PDB file of C-alpha atoms in Angstrom:
ATOM      1  CA  MET A 124     -19.068  25.245  16.185  1.00 64.00           C
ATOM      2  CA  SER A 125     -16.792  22.917  16.559  1.00 76.00           C
ATOM      3  CA  ILE A 126     -14.978  20.131  19.439  1.00 85.00           C
ATOM      4  CA  PRO A 127     -11.253  21.531  20.916  1.00 83.00           C
ATOM      5  CA  PHE A 128      -8.560  19.339  19.791  1.00 87.00           C
ATOM      6  CA  PRO A 129      -7.282  17.653  22.860  1.00 85.00           C
ATOM      7  CA  ALA A 130      -4.094  19.007  24.061  1.00 79.00           C
ATOM      8  CA  ILE A 131      -2.388  15.657  24.161  1.00 84.00           C
ATOM      9  CA  ASP A 132       1.800  15.657  23.140  1.00 83.00           C
ATOM     10  CA  PRO A 133       2.249  12.832  20.626  1.00 80.00           C
ATOM     11  CA  ILE A 134       5.378  12.002  22.874  1.00 83.00           C
ATOM     12  CA  ALA A 135       3.596   9.923  26.238  1.00 82.00           C
ATOM     13  CA  LEU A 136       7.353   9.522  27.890  1.00 83.00           C
ATOM     14  CA  SER A 137      10.546  10.793  27.245  1.00 83.00           C
ATOM     15  CA  ILE A 138      13.827   8.949  29.329  1.00 83.00           C
ATOM     16  CA  GLY A 139      17.019  11.112  28.348  1.00 78.00           C
ATOM     17  CA  PRO A 140      17.040  11.266  24.747  1.00 75.00           C
ATOM     18  CA  ILE A 141      14.875   8.641  24.090  1.00 77.00           C
ATOM     19  CA  ALA A 142      11.229   9.981  22.987  1.00 77.00           C
ATOM     20  CA  ILE A 143       8.273   7.111  23.242  1.00 82.00           C
ATOM     21  CA  ARG A 144       5.279   8.518  21.286  1.00 82.00           C
ATOM     22  CA  TRP A 145       1.784   7.281  21.350  1.00 83.00           C
ATOM     23  CA  TYR A 146       2.102   6.003  17.976  1.00 81.00           C
ATOM     24  CA  GLY A 147       4.688   3.285  18.944  1.00 83.00           C
ATOM     25  CA  ILE A 148       2.612   2.476  21.760  1.00 88.00           C
ATOM     26  CA  SER A 149      -0.230   1.685  19.812  1.00 89.00           C
ATOM     27  CA  TYR A 150       1.340  -0.601  17.984  1.00 84.00           C
ATOM     28  CA  VAL A 151       2.805  -2.611  21.253  1.00 89.00           C
ATOM     29  CA  LEU A 152      -0.984  -2.392  22.393  1.00 92.00           C
ATOM     30  CA  GLY A 153      -1.710  -3.694  19.093  1.00 91.00           C
ATOM     31  CA  ILE A 154       0.219  -6.736  19.064  1.00 90.00           C
ATOM     32  CA  LEU A 155      -0.310  -7.186  22.653  1.00 92.00           C
ATOM     33  CA  LEU A 156      -4.192  -7.471  22.565  1.00 95.00           C
ATOM     34  CA  GLY A 157      -3.983  -8.957  19.173  1.00 93.00           C
ATOM     35  CA  LEU A 158      -1.813 -12.144  20.544  1.00 92.00           C
ATOM     36  CA  TYR A 159      -4.028 -12.432  23.749  1.00 94.00           C
ATOM     37  CA  TRP A 160      -7.553 -12.310  21.247  1.00 95.00           C
ATOM     38  CA  MET A 161      -5.754 -15.013  18.633  1.00 93.00           C
ATOM     39  CA  LYS A 162      -5.127 -17.509  21.988  1.00 92.00           C
ATOM     40  CA  LYS A 163      -8.145 -17.126  23.356  1.00 93.00           C
ATOM     41  CA  VAL A 164      -9.819 -17.281  19.960  1.00 92.00           C
ATOM     42  CA  THR A 165      -8.371 -20.591  19.244  1.00 91.00           C
ATOM     43  CA  LYS A 166      -9.649 -21.950  22.308  1.00 86.00           C
ATOM     44  CA  THR A 167     -13.344 -21.364  21.636  1.00 81.00           C
ATOM     45  CA  GLY A 168     -13.256 -21.636  17.713  1.00 73.00           C
ATOM     46  CA  PRO A 169     -13.563 -25.036  16.658  1.00 71.00           C
ATOM     47  CA  ALA A 170     -12.039 -24.231  13.381  1.00 75.00           C
ATOM     48  CA  PHE A 171      -8.781 -22.816  14.716  1.00 84.00           C
ATOM     49  CA  LYS A 172      -8.086 -25.720  16.785  1.00 76.00           C
ATOM     50  CA  PRO A 173      -5.348 -27.368  15.163  1.00 81.00           C
ATOM     51  CA  ILE A 174      -3.433 -23.918  15.739  1.00 89.00           C
ATOM     52  CA  THR A 175      -1.657 -23.766  19.122  1.00 87.00           C
ATOM     53  CA  ALA A 176      -0.025 -21.305  21.583  1.00 88.00           C
ATOM     54  CA  GLN A 177       3.162 -22.387  20.524  1.00 89.00           C
ATOM     55  CA  SER A 178       2.853 -21.554  16.850  1.00 91.00           C
ATOM     56  CA  ILE A 179       1.286 -18.054  17.842  1.00 93.00           C
ATOM     57  CA  ASP A 180       4.247 -17.226  19.600  1.00 91.00           C
ATOM     58  CA  GLN A 181       6.697 -18.518  17.021  1.00 91.00           C
ATOM     59  CA  PHE A 182       4.362 -16.173  14.674  1.00 93.00           C
ATOM     60  CA  LEU A 183       4.545 -13.128  16.619  1.00 91.00           C
ATOM     61  CA  SER A 184       8.566 -11.829  15.651  1.00 91.00           C
ATOM     62  CA  LEU A 185       7.636 -12.758  12.276  1.00 93.00           C
ATOM     63  CA  ALA A 186       4.421 -10.715  12.271  1.00 92.00           C
ATOM     64  CA  ILE A 187       6.260  -7.737  13.766  1.00 91.00           C
ATOM     65  CA  ILE A 188       8.818  -7.496  11.130  1.00 92.00           C
ATOM     66  CA  GLY A 189       6.221  -8.111   8.279  1.00 92.00           C
ATOM     67  CA  ILE A 190       4.076  -5.189   9.355  1.00 89.00           C
ATOM     68  CA  VAL A 191       6.618  -2.801  10.457  1.00 88.00           C
ATOM     69  CA  VAL A 192       8.890  -3.352   7.124  1.00 89.00           C
ATOM     70  CA  GLY A 193       5.735  -3.947   4.969  1.00 89.00           C
ATOM     71  CA  GLY A 194       4.205  -0.770   6.193  1.00 87.00           C
ATOM     72  CA  ARG A 195       7.119   1.568   5.829  1.00 87.00           C
ATOM     73  CA  LEU A 196       7.772   0.263   2.472  1.00 88.00           C
ATOM     74  CA  GLY A 197       3.912   0.677   1.319  1.00 85.00           C
ATOM     75  CA  HIS A 198       4.067   4.267   2.743  1.00 82.00           C
ATOM     76  CA  VAL A 199       7.148   4.877   0.585  1.00 86.00           C
ATOM     77  CA  PHE A 200       6.146   3.666  -2.490  1.00 83.00           C
ATOM     78  CA  PHE A 201       2.519   4.277  -2.495  1.00 81.00           C
ATOM     79  CA  TYR A 202       2.799   8.041  -0.919  1.00 81.00           C
ATOM     80  CA  THR A 203       6.146   9.029  -0.923  1.00 82.00           C
ATOM     81  CA  PRO A 204       8.063   7.471  -3.627  1.00 83.00           C
ATOM     82  CA  SER A 205      10.346  10.613  -4.068  1.00 79.00           C
ATOM     83  CA  LEU A 206      12.166   9.370  -0.956  1.00 79.00           C
ATOM     84  CA  LEU A 207      13.452   6.654  -3.154  1.00 80.00           C
ATOM     85  CA  VAL A 208      15.351   9.618  -5.033  1.00 77.00           C
ATOM     86  CA  THR A 209      15.974  12.372  -3.012  1.00 82.00           C
ATOM     87  CA  ALA A 210      16.597  10.567   0.631  1.00 77.00           C
ATOM     88  CA  PRO A 211      16.916   6.877   0.337  1.00 80.00           C
ATOM     89  CA  LEU A 212      18.170   6.354   3.558  1.00 78.00           C
ATOM     90  CA  LYS A 213      15.171   7.779   5.634  1.00 74.00           C
ATOM     91  CA  ILE A 214      13.236   4.794   4.073  1.00 77.00           C
ATOM     92  CA  VAL A 215      14.526   3.733   7.304  1.00 74.00           C
ATOM     93  CA  TYR A 216      13.439   5.953   9.561  1.00 72.00           C
ATOM     94  CA  VAL A 217      10.357   4.209  11.199  1.00 67.00           C
ATOM     95  CA  TRP A 218      10.208   6.488  14.127  1.00 62.00           C
ATOM     96  CA  GLU A 219       9.389   9.529  12.193  1.00 62.00           C
ATOM     97  CA  GLY A 220       6.100   8.154  11.338  1.00 63.00           C
ATOM     98  CA  GLY A 221       5.013   7.038   7.667  1.00 73.00           C
ATOM     99  CA  MET A 222       3.381   3.420   7.766  1.00 79.00           C
ATOM    100  CA  SER A 223       0.816   2.319   5.078  1.00 84.00           C
ATOM    101  CA  PHE A 224      -1.939  -0.155   6.517  1.00 83.00           C
ATOM    102  CA  HIS A 225      -1.775  -1.795   2.904  1.00 85.00           C
ATOM    103  CA  GLY A 226       1.759  -2.170   2.856  1.00 89.00           C
ATOM    104  CA  GLY A 227       1.688  -3.397   6.276  1.00 88.00           C
ATOM    105  CA  LEU A 228      -1.239  -6.090   5.133  1.00 90.00           C
ATOM    106  CA  ILE A 229       1.179  -7.147   2.255  1.00 92.00           C
ATOM    107  CA  GLY A 230       4.042  -7.671   4.808  1.00 93.00           C
ATOM    108  CA  LEU A 231       1.981  -9.845   7.253  1.00 93.00           C
ATOM    109  CA  ILE A 232       0.817 -11.848   4.401  1.00 93.00           C
ATOM    110  CA  LEU A 233       3.903 -12.607   3.294  1.00 95.00           C
ATOM    111  CA  ALA A 234       5.078 -13.361   6.620  1.00 95.00           C
ATOM    112  CA  THR A 235       2.227 -15.688   7.676  1.00 94.00           C
ATOM    113  CA  ALA A 236       2.938 -17.603   4.299  1.00 95.00           C
ATOM    114  CA  TRP A 237       6.486 -18.208   5.428  1.00 95.00           C
ATOM    115  CA  HIS A 238       5.545 -19.255   8.959  1.00 94.00           C
ATOM    116  CA  CYS A 239       2.800 -21.457   7.786  1.00 93.00           C
ATOM    117  CA  LYS A 240       5.338 -23.099   5.354  1.00 92.00           C
ATOM    118  CA  LYS A 241       7.672 -23.499   8.016  1.00 91.00           C
ATOM    119  CA  SER A 242       5.135 -24.966  10.839  1.00 90.00           C
ATOM    120  CA  SER A 243       2.825 -26.957   8.210  1.00 89.00           C
ATOM    121  CA  THR A 244      -0.036 -24.935   9.330  1.00 89.00           C
ATOM    122  CA  SER A 245      -3.046 -24.125   6.691  1.00 90.00           C
ATOM    123  CA  PHE A 246      -2.601 -20.524   5.670  1.00 93.00           C
ATOM    124  CA  PHE A 247      -6.006 -19.980   5.120  1.00 93.00           C
ATOM    125  CA  ALA A 248      -6.969 -20.898   8.784  1.00 92.00           C
ATOM    126  CA  PHE A 249      -4.155 -18.727  10.108  1.00 94.00           C
ATOM    127  CA  ALA A 250      -5.896 -16.122   7.932  1.00 94.00           C
ATOM    128  CA  ASP A 251      -8.885 -16.405   9.277  1.00 95.00           C
ATOM    129  CA  LEU A 252      -7.641 -16.150  12.983  1.00 95.00           C
ATOM    130  CA  LEU A 253      -5.623 -12.904  11.942  1.00 95.00           C
ATOM    131  CA  ALA A 254      -8.981 -11.629  10.793  1.00 96.00           C
ATOM    132  CA  CYS A 255     -10.251 -11.847  13.625  1.00 96.00           C
ATOM    133  CA  THR A 256      -7.409 -10.260  15.558  1.00 95.00           C
ATOM    134  CA  ALA A 257      -6.603  -7.373  12.931  1.00 95.00           C
ATOM    135  CA  PRO A 258      -9.325  -5.117  13.823  1.00 97.00           C
ATOM    136  CA  ILE A 259      -7.607  -4.659  17.058  1.00 97.00           C
ATOM    137  CA  GLY A 260      -4.581  -3.079  15.996  1.00 93.00           C
ATOM    138  CA  LEU A 261      -6.328  -0.820  13.727  1.00 94.00           C
ATOM    139  CA  PHE A 262      -8.483   0.704  16.415  1.00 96.00           C
ATOM    140  CA  PHE A 263      -5.239   1.718  18.083  1.00 94.00           C
ATOM    141  CA  GLY A 264      -3.195   2.893  15.346  1.00 91.00           C
ATOM    142  CA  ARG A 265      -6.433   5.138  14.071  1.00 94.00           C
ATOM    143  CA  ILE A 266      -6.682   6.516  17.315  1.00 94.00           C
ATOM    144  CA  ALA A 267      -2.725   7.435  17.787  1.00 90.00           C
ATOM    145  CA  ASN A 268      -3.606   9.102  14.482  1.00 91.00           C
ATOM    146  CA  PHE A 269      -5.909  11.293  15.840  1.00 94.00           C
ATOM    147  CA  ILE A 270      -3.278  11.974  18.509  1.00 91.00           C
ATOM    148  CA  ASN A 271      -0.980  13.137  16.493  1.00 88.00           C
ATOM    149  CA  GLY A 272      -3.229  15.513  14.687  1.00 90.00           C
ATOM    150  CA  GLU A 273      -2.626  13.247  11.468  1.00 88.00           C
ATOM    151  CA  LEU A 274      -4.370  12.180   8.378  1.00 89.00           C
ATOM    152  CA  TYR A 275      -7.363  14.422   9.128  1.00 94.00           C
ATOM    153  CA  GLY A 276     -10.360  15.139   7.877  1.00 96.00           C
ATOM    154  CA  ARG A 277     -12.195  17.235   5.020  1.00 96.00           C
ATOM    155  CA  LEU A 278     -13.327  20.877   5.991  1.00 96.00           C
ATOM    156  CA  THR A 279     -16.971  20.905   7.201  1.00 97.00           C
ATOM    157  CA  ASP A 280     -19.403  22.175   9.674  1.00 94.00           C
ATOM    158  CA  VAL A 281     -20.739  19.540  11.354  1.00 95.00           C
ATOM    159  CA  PRO A 282     -21.273  19.992  15.063  1.00 94.00           C
ATOM    160  CA  TRP A 283     -18.302  17.000  15.923  1.00 95.00           C
ATOM    161  CA  ALA A 284     -15.950  19.024  13.580  1.00 96.00           C
ATOM    162  CA  VAL A 285     -12.143  19.396  15.019  1.00 95.00           C
ATOM    163  CA  VAL A 286      -9.479  21.861  14.103  1.00 94.00           C
ATOM    164  CA  PHE A 287      -6.504  20.113  13.868  1.00 94.00           C
ATOM    165  CA  PRO A 288      -3.163  22.007  14.577  1.00 90.00           C
ATOM    166  CA  TYR A 289      -1.663  20.987  11.249  1.00 87.00           C
ATOM    167  CA  GLY A 290      -4.842  21.552   9.425  1.00 89.00           C
ATOM    168  CA  GLY A 291      -5.349  24.943   9.076  1.00 89.00           C
ATOM    169  CA  PRO A 292      -7.630  27.080  11.056  1.00 90.00           C
ATOM    170  CA  GLY A 293     -10.691  25.182   9.497  1.00 93.00           C
ATOM    171  CA  THR A 294     -13.211  23.162  11.069  1.00 95.00           C
ATOM    172  CA  ARG A 295     -12.467  19.034   9.661  1.00 96.00           C
ATOM    173  CA  HIS A 296     -13.958  15.660  10.035  1.00 97.00           C
ATOM    174  CA  PRO A 297     -12.164  13.614  12.329  1.00 97.00           C
ATOM    175  CA  SER A 298     -11.540  11.041  10.108  1.00 97.00           C
ATOM    176  CA  GLN A 299      -9.401   8.964  12.137  1.00 97.00           C
ATOM    177  CA  ILE A 300     -12.041   8.305  14.606  1.00 97.00           C
ATOM    178  CA  TYR A 301     -14.499   7.271  12.114  1.00 98.00           C
ATOM    179  CA  GLU A 302     -11.778   4.943  10.838  1.00 98.00           C
ATOM    180  CA  ALA A 303     -11.278   3.616  14.504  1.00 97.00           C
ATOM    181  CA  LEU A 304     -14.882   2.962  14.834  1.00 98.00           C
ATOM    182  CA  LEU A 305     -15.521   1.236  11.389  1.00 98.00           C
ATOM    183  CA  GLU A 306     -12.372  -0.392  10.823  1.00 97.00           C
ATOM    184  CA  GLY A 307     -11.629  -1.180  14.676  1.00 97.00           C
ATOM    185  CA  VAL A 308     -14.754  -1.581  16.862  1.00 98.00           C
ATOM    186  CA  VAL A 309     -17.131  -2.401  13.696  1.00 98.00           C
ATOM    187  CA  LEU A 310     -15.161  -4.789  11.921  1.00 98.00           C
ATOM    188  CA  PHE A 311     -13.793  -6.595  15.089  1.00 98.00           C
ATOM    189  CA  ILE A 312     -17.694  -7.000  16.248  1.00 98.00           C
ATOM    190  CA  VAL A 313     -18.920  -8.262  12.567  1.00 98.00           C
ATOM    191  CA  ILE A 314     -15.661 -10.698  11.790  1.00 97.00           C
ATOM    192  CA  ASN A 315     -15.663 -12.550  15.459  1.00 95.00           C
ATOM    193  CA  MET A 316     -19.357 -13.501  14.807  1.00 95.00           C
ATOM    194  CA  ALA A 317     -19.278 -14.418  11.311  1.00 95.00           C
ATOM    195  CA  SER A 318     -16.289 -16.822  12.803  1.00 93.00           C
ATOM    196  CA  LYS A 319     -19.302 -18.874  14.692  1.00 91.00           C
ATOM    197  CA  LYS A 320     -21.363 -18.859  11.384  1.00 92.00           C
ATOM    198  CA  PRO A 321     -20.873 -22.495   9.778  1.00 91.00           C
ATOM    199  CA  PHE A 322     -20.546 -21.109   6.238  1.00 91.00           C
ATOM    200  CA  PHE A 323     -17.325 -19.002   7.461  1.00 91.00           C
ATOM    201  CA  THR A 324     -16.022 -21.483   9.145  1.00 86.00           C
ATOM    202  CA  ARG A 325     -16.509 -24.477   6.826  1.00 87.00           C
ATOM    203  CA  ASN A 326     -14.017 -23.368   4.274  1.00 90.00           C
ATOM    204  CA  PRO A 327     -10.540 -21.649   5.642  1.00 92.00           C
ATOM    205  CA  GLY A 328     -10.241 -18.351   3.822  1.00 93.00           C
ATOM    206  CA  ARG A 329     -13.744 -17.256   3.977  1.00 95.00           C
ATOM    207  CA  LEU A 330     -13.443 -14.729   7.401  1.00 95.00           C
ATOM    208  CA  GLY A 331     -10.503 -13.323   5.804  1.00 95.00           C
ATOM    209  CA  GLY A 332     -12.186 -12.690   2.464  1.00 96.00           C
ATOM    210  CA  LEU A 333     -14.989 -11.238   4.431  1.00 97.00           C
ATOM    211  CA  PHE A 334     -12.234  -8.895   6.574  1.00 97.00           C
ATOM    212  CA  LEU A 335     -10.532  -7.894   3.570  1.00 97.00           C
ATOM    213  CA  ILE A 336     -13.942  -6.761   1.810  1.00 98.00           C
ATOM    214  CA  ASN A 337     -15.330  -5.344   4.904  1.00 98.00           C
ATOM    215  CA  TYR A 338     -12.059  -3.043   5.356  1.00 97.00           C
ATOM    216  CA  GLY A 339     -11.964  -2.239   1.827  1.00 97.00           C
ATOM    217  CA  LEU A 340     -15.520  -0.805   2.230  1.00 98.00           C
ATOM    218  CA  ALA A 341     -14.767   0.792   4.933  1.00 97.00           C
ATOM    219  CA  ARG A 342     -11.187   2.421   4.157  1.00 96.00           C
ATOM    220  CA  SER A 343     -13.083   3.851   0.754  1.00 96.00           C
ATOM    221  CA  PHE A 344     -16.469   5.430   2.609  1.00 97.00           C
ATOM    222  CA  VAL A 345     -14.274   7.154   5.190  1.00 97.00           C
ATOM    223  CA  GLU A 346     -11.998   8.437   2.605  1.00 96.00           C
ATOM    224  CA  LEU A 347     -15.028  10.406   1.227  1.00 96.00           C
ATOM    225  CA  PHE A 348     -14.507  12.562   4.308  1.00 97.00           C
ATOM    226  CA  ARG A 349     -10.741  12.205   4.927  1.00 95.00           C
ATOM    227  CA  GLU A 350      -8.662  15.052   3.171  1.00 93.00           C
ATOM    228  CA  PRO A 351      -6.619  13.787   0.480  1.00 89.00           C
ATOM    229  CA  ASP A 352      -2.579  13.473   0.476  1.00 79.00           C
ATOM    230  CA  VAL A 353      -1.459  17.174  -0.841  1.00 74.00           C
ATOM    231  CA  HIS A 354       1.031  15.643  -3.187  1.00 69.00           C
ATOM    232  CA  LEU A 355      -1.339  13.229  -4.684  1.00 76.00           C
ATOM    233  CA  GLY A 356      -4.825  14.314  -5.086  1.00 77.00           C
ATOM    234  CA  TYR A 357      -7.227  12.695  -6.442  1.00 80.00           C
ATOM    235  CA  PHE A 358      -7.064   9.589  -9.288  1.00 83.00           C
ATOM    236  CA  PHE A 359      -9.347  10.171 -12.175  1.00 80.00           C
ATOM    237  CA  SER A 360     -10.795  13.501 -10.504  1.00 80.00           C
ATOM    238  CA  PHE A 361     -12.229  11.447  -7.615  1.00 84.00           C
ATOM    239  CA  PHE A 362     -10.758   8.616  -6.426  1.00 91.00           C
ATOM    240  CA  THR A 363      -8.147   8.783  -3.653  1.00 92.00           C
ATOM    241  CA  MET A 364      -4.982   6.652  -3.257  1.00 88.00           C
ATOM    242  CA  GLY A 365      -6.697   4.838  -0.209  1.00 89.00           C
ATOM    243  CA  GLN A 366      -9.743   4.109  -2.418  1.00 94.00           C
ATOM    244  CA  MET A 367      -7.820   2.508  -5.178  1.00 94.00           C
ATOM    245  CA  LEU A 368      -5.382   0.778  -2.770  1.00 91.00           C
ATOM    246  CA  SER A 369      -8.623  -0.923  -1.174  1.00 94.00           C
ATOM    247  CA  LEU A 370     -10.523  -1.897  -4.841  1.00 95.00           C
ATOM    248  CA  PRO A 371      -7.860  -4.860  -5.014  1.00 95.00           C
ATOM    249  CA  LEU A 372      -8.638  -5.855  -1.429  1.00 95.00           C
ATOM    250  CA  ILE A 373     -12.149  -5.931  -2.058  1.00 97.00           C
ATOM    251  CA  LEU A 374     -11.488  -8.121  -5.036  1.00 97.00           C
ATOM    252  CA  ALA A 375      -8.872 -10.456  -3.347  1.00 96.00           C
ATOM    253  CA  GLY A 376     -11.936 -10.749  -0.413  1.00 96.00           C
ATOM    254  CA  ALA A 377     -14.504 -11.693  -2.994  1.00 96.00           C
ATOM    255  CA  TYR A 378     -12.664 -14.639  -4.456  1.00 94.00           C
ATOM    256  CA  PHE A 379     -11.714 -15.738  -0.975  1.00 92.00           C
ATOM    257  CA  LEU A 380     -15.022 -15.578   0.187  1.00 92.00           C
ATOM    258  CA  THR A 381     -16.355 -17.675  -2.845  1.00 89.00           C
ATOM    259  CA  ARG A 382     -13.637 -19.964  -3.278  1.00 84.00           C
ATOM    260  CA  LYS A 383     -14.322 -23.674  -3.087  1.00 76.00           C
ATOM    261  CA  SER A 384     -11.965 -26.009  -1.997  1.00 64.00           C
ATOM    262  CA  SER A 385     -10.816 -28.378   0.551  1.00 55.00           C
ATOM    263  CA  PRO A 386      -9.096 -27.108   4.053  1.00 48.00           C
ATOM    264  CA  GLY A 387      -5.718 -27.103   4.017  1.00 45.00           C
TER     265      GLY A 387
END
């Protein structure tokens, strides 16, 4: 028993030689809705009052560059390092797909640090604001992964298993949907509920730490159902690359969650 894979063309719209893909649309939706939510949170959350709408608008272009460049370079260095030797020009072929969340996160952190230094804004307060927003982009990104039929799960016989177009004839876990729910919906609820609790707003950086811990745990859990990259396989006969990259996030999150410092 399985659920038929929805016949959705990865290309949402074609205008002459220009193809607009659902993956690109997911990035646009994530950024626009994230921008809206950031401004909304600053109006309702007392911890974010010092962050102005103007500061958020100024940050937008830096965030896009950080996410795209970091995500692409992360994919190359973490998952396809052979491109550095065999086809280095393909590193910039973003339209062909291949983005890494962990790389995108590093790029976003660097963009945030640059913006906060230029605008004299608290880095940790801004990171907390981003933590409230990031699950929105994660949700749409994972839905786009499902539409593309990529990053599918391992073979299974659960009733909701799916036969993916590029995953062979076997039925597989729709791991992209698992990630959309855990990293997107659940994480959004957890972080935004926590943003109303004094413990998490008393020290800037705690919400960011909570996000890193919960993302790392959610990603590591779903990796148990997700097909590992064929060319990478398992590390130490068990761990996937996604789990290996998530461990530093959990450790960093624990540090930010427990650190004691004055706001700034």
